[in-house]
Short mmCIF file of C-alpha atoms and ligand atoms in Angstrom, two decimals:
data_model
loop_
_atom_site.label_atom_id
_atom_site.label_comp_id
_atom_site.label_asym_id
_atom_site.label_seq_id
_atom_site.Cartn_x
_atom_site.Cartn_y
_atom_site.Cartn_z
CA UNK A 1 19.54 26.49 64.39
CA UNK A 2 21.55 25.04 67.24
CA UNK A 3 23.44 22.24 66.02
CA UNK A 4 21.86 18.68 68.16
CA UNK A 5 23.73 16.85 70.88
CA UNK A 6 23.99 13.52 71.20
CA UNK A 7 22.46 10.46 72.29
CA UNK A 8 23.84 7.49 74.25
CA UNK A 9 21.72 4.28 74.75
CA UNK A 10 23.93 3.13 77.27
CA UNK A 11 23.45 -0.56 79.22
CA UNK A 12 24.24 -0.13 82.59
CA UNK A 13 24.70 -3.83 83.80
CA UNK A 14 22.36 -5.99 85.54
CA UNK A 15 23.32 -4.57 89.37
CA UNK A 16 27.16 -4.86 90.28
CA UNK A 17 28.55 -1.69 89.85
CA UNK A 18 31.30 -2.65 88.83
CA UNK A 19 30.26 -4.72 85.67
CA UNK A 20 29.72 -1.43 83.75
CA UNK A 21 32.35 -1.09 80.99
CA UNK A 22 34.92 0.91 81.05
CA UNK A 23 33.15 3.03 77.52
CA UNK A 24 29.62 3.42 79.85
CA UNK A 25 31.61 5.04 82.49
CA UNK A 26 33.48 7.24 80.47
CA UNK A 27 30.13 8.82 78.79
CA UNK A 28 28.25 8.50 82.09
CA UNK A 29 31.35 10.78 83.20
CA UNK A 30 31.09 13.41 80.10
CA UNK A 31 26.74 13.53 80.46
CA UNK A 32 25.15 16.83 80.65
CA UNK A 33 21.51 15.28 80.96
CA UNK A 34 20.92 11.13 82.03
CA UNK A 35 17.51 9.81 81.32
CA UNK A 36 17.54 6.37 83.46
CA UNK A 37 16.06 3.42 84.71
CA UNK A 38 14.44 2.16 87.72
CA UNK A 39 16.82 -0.65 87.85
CA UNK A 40 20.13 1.53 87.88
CA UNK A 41 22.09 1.78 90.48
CA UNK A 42 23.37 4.70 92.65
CA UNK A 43 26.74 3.77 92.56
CA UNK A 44 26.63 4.07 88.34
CA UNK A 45 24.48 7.41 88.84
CA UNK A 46 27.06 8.53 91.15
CA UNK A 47 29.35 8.44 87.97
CA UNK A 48 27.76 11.72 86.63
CA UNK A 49 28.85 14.73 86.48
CA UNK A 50 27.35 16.97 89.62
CA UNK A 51 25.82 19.58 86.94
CA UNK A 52 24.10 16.79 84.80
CA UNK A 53 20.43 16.93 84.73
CA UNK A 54 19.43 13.08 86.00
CA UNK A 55 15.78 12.77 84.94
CA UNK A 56 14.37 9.16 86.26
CA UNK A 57 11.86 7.67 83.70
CA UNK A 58 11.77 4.40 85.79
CA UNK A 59 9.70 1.40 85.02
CA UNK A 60 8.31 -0.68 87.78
CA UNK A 61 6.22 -3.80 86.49
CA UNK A 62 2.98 -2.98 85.89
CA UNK A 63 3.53 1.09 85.85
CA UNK A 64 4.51 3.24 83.79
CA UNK A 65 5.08 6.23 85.21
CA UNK A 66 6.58 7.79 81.82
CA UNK A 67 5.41 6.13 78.71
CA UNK A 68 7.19 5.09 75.94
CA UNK A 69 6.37 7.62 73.95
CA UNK A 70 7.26 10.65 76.47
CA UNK A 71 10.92 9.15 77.03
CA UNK A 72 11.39 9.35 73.31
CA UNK A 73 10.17 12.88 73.21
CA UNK A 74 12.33 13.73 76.11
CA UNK A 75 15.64 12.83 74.54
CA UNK A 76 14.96 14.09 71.22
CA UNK A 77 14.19 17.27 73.12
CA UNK A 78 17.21 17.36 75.25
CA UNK A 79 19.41 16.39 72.12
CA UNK A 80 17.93 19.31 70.38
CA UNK A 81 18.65 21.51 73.30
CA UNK A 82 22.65 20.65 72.20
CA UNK A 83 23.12 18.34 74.94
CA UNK A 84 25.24 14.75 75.11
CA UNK A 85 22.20 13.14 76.74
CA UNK A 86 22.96 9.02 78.49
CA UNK A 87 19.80 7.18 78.40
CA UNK A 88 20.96 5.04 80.49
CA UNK A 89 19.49 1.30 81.16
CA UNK A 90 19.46 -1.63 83.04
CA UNK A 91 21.18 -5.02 81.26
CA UNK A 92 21.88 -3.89 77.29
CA UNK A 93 19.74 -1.77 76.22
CA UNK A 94 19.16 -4.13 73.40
CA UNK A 95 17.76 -6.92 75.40
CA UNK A 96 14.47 -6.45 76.17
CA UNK A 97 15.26 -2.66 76.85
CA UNK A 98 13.04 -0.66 74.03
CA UNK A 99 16.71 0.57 72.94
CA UNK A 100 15.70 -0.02 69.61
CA UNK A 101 12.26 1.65 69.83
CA UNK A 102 14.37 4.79 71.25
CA UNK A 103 16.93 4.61 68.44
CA UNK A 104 13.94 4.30 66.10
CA UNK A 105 12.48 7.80 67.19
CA UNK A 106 15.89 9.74 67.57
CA UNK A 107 16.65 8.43 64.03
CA UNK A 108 13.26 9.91 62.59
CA UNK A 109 14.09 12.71 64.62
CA UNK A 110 17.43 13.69 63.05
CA UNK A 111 19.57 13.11 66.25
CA UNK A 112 22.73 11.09 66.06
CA UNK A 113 23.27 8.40 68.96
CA UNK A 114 25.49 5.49 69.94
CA UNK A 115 24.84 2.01 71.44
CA UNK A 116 27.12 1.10 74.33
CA UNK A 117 25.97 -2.19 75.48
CA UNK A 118 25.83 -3.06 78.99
CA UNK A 119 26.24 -6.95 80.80
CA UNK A 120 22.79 -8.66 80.54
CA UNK A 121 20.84 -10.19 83.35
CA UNK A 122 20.92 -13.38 81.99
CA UNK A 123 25.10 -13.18 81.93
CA UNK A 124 25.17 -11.58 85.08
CA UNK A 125 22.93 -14.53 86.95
CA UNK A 126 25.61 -17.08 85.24
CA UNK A 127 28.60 -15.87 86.56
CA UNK A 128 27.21 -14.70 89.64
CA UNK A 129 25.94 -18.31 90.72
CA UNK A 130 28.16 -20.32 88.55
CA UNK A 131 25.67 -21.83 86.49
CA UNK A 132 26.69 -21.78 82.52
CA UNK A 133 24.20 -20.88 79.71
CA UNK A 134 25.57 -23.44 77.71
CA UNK A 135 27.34 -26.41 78.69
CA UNK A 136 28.85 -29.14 76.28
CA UNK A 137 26.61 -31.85 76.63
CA UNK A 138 23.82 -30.26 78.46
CA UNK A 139 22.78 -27.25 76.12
CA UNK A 140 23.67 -26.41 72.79
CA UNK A 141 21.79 -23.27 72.76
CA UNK A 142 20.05 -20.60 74.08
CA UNK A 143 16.78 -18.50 74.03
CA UNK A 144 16.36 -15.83 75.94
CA UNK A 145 12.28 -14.80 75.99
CA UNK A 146 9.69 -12.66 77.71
CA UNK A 147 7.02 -13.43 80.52
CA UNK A 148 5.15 -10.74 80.56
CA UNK A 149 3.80 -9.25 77.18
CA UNK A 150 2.49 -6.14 75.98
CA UNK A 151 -0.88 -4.84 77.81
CA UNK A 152 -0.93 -7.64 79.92
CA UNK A 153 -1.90 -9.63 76.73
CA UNK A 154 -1.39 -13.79 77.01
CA UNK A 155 2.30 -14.77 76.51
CA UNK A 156 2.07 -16.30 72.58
CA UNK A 157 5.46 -18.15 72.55
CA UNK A 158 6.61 -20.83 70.52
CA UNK A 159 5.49 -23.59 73.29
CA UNK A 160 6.61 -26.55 71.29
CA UNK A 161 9.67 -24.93 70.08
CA UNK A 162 11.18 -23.64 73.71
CA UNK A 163 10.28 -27.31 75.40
CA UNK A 164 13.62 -28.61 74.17
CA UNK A 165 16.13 -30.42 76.54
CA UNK A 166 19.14 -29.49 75.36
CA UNK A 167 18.05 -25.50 75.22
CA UNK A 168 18.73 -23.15 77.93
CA UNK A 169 15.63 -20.72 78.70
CA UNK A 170 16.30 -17.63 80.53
CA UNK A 171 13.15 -15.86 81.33
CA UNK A 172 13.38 -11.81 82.03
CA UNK A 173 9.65 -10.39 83.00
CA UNK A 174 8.88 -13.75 84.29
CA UNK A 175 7.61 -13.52 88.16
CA UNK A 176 4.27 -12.93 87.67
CA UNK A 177 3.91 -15.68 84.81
CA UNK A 178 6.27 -18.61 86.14
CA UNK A 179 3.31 -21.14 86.75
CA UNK A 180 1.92 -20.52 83.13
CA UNK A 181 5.41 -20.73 81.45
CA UNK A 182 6.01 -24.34 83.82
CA UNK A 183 2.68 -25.77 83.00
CA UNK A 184 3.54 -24.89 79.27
CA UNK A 185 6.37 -26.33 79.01
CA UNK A 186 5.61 -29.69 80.40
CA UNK A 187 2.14 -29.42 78.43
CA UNK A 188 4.83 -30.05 75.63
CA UNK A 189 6.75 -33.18 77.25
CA UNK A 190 9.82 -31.82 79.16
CA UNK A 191 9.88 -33.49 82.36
CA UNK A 192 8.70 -32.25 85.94
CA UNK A 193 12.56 -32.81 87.09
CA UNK A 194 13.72 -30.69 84.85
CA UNK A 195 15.85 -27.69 86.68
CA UNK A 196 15.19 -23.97 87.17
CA UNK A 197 16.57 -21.65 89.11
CA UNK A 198 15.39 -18.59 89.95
CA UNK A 199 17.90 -15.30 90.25
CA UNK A 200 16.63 -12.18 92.27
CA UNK A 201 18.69 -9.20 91.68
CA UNK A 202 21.47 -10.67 90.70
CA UNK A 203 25.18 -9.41 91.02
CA UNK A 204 23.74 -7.32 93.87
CA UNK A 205 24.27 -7.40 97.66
CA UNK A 206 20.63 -8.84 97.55
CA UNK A 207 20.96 -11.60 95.25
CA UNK A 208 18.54 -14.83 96.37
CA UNK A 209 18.74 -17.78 94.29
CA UNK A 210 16.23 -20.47 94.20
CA UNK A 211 17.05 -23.87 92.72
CA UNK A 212 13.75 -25.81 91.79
CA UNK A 213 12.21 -28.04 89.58
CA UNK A 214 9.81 -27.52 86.70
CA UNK A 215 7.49 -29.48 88.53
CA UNK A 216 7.99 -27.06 91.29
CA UNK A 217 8.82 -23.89 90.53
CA UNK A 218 5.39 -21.77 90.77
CA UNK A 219 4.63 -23.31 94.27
CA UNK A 220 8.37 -22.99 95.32
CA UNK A 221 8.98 -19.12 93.42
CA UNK A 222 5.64 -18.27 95.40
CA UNK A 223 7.07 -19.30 99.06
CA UNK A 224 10.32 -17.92 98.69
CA UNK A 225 8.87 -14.27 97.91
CA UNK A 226 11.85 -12.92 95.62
CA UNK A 227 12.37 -9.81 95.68
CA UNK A 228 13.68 -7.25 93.03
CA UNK A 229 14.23 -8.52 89.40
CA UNK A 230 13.69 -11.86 89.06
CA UNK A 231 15.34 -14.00 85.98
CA UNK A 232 14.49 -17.88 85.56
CA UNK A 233 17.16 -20.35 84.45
CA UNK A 234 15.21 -23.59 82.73
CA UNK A 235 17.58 -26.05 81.88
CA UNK A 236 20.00 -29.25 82.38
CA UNK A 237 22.43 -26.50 83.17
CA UNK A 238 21.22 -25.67 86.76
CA UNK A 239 22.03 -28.91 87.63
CA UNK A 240 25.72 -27.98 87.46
CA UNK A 241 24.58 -25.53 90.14
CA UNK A 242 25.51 -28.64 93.00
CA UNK A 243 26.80 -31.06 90.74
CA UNK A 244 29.43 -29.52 89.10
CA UNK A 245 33.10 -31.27 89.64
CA UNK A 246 34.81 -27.66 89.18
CA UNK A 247 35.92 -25.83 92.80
CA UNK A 248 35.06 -22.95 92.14
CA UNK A 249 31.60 -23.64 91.05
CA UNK A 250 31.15 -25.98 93.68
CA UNK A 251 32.33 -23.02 96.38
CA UNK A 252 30.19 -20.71 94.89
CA UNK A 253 27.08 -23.24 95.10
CA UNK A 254 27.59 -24.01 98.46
CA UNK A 255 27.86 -20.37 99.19
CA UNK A 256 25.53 -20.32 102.60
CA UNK A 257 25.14 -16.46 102.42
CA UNK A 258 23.23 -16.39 98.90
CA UNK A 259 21.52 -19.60 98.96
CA UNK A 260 17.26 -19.39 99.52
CA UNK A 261 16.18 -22.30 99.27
CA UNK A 262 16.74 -25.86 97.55
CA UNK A 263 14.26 -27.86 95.98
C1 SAM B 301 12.72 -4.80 81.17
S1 SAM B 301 13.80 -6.16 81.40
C2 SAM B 301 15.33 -5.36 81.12
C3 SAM B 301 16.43 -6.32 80.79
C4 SAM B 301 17.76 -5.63 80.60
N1 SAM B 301 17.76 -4.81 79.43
C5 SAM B 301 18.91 -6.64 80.52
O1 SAM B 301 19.56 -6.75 79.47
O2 SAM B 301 19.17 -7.31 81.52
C6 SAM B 301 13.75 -6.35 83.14
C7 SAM B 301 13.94 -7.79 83.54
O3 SAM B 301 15.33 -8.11 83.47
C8 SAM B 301 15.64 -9.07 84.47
N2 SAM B 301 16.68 -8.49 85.34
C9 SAM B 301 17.29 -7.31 85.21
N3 SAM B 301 18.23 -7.15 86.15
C10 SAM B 301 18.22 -8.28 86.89
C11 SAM B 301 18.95 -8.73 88.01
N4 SAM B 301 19.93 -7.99 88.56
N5 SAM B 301 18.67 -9.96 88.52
C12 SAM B 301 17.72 -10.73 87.98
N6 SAM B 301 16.98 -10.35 86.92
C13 SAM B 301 17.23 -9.15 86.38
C14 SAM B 301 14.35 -9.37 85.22
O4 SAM B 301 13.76 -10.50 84.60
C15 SAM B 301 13.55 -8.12 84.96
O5 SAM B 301 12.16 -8.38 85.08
#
């Protein structure tokens, strides 16, 4: 029997070429098959090798074009087929990227594999607009949760839990559920004031940010029509997104180019 290949679950960043390590480019560059992701970018496919097999398995919201379950099959097959397969991912594959679920099956299966995590959105939107995750004095922590849950089921989150001031909430899979999550999370006492910003494909020539309110947000998310991936910031932090005393910061804030619209 042929002896298997190999398997990388590979993050490839949340847009910016250029925020792929240094490791993801050197596999990307060895690959002989790349299983990838809607929200990879050419630039980081361009990094294969021109004989690699690129099979797109991409996931817009709401579709599925290639279940779960198939993508799973299709690496253990490749691997079995002696190839060094990328499965390559937007973000980390560990952050709300099934990498696990995929290491799960190529485990069963026998087939060794590697991590190689990748920039997540949530870091990418912070340094890309300058607003912090955590701040000394504004948030002490952070939580980084789901807005869209399996089957279309209703989000069950820890309501009480997440409606804490001095927490930062960053929300992946949250466009179609903002105006739930806001009335949620003022159902359980935070204030109406209390910021949020709104990234749209961050670190990318298209990046739109949208600084609102809690109070606001649905109405304001709904008339500023963001496009692409869309990752919500809900916390004191964002206020450092005009406020904060630090040039750079405050150059990047007043950045006319990027800026959709203020609350
Ligand atoms: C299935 S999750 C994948 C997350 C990915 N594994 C990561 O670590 O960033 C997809 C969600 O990530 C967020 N996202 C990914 N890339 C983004 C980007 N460039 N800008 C804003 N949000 C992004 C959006 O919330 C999107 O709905």
């Amino acid at each position: 029997m042929r002896k298997p290949g190999q398997v990388f679950l590979v993050g490839a960043g949340p847009g910016d070429p250029e925020l792929l390590t240094l490791k993801a480019a050197r596999i990307l560059g060895e690959a002989q098959a790349v299983v990838y992701d809607r929200l990879v970018s050419e630039e980081v496919l361009a990094l294969t090798p021109p004989l690699a097999r690129l099979i797109p398995v991409g996931k817009a919201p709401k579709s599925h074009p290639v279940p779960q379950e198939r993508i799973n099959e299709i690496l253990v097959e490749l691997a079995l087929d002696g190839l060094t397969v990328v499965r390559l991912k937007g973000g980390d594959p560990m952050i709300f990227g099934r990498g696990s679920e995929e290491a799960a099956a190529l485990s069963a299966a026998g087939v060794p594999f590697e991590i190689v995590p990748g920039i997540t959105a949530a870091q990418g939107a912070a340094a890309a607009t300058g607003v912090p995750l955590t701040h000394r004095g504004l948030a002490s922590g952070i939580r980084y949760i789901t807005g869209h849950c399996r089957e279309d089921r209703p989000l069950d989150l820890d309501w009480a839990g997440l409606a804490d001031p001095q927490t930062t909430l960053v929300v992946y899979m949250g466009a179609g559920a903002i105006a739930e999550i806001a009335a949620r999370l003022l159902g359980e006492g935070l204030p109406a004031s209390h910021p949020v910003m709104a990234v749209a494909s961050a670190t990318t020539p298209q990046e739109l940010r949208l600084v609102s309110s809690l109070g606001r947000i649905a109405e304001d998310a709904a008339a500023a029509s963001l496009r692409g991936p869309v990752l919500f910031v809900i916390g004191e932090v964002v206020s450092l997104y005009r406020s904060c005393p630090d040039t750079v910061l405050a150059l990047l804030a007043t950045s006319p180019s990027r800026d959709a619209v203020y609350a």
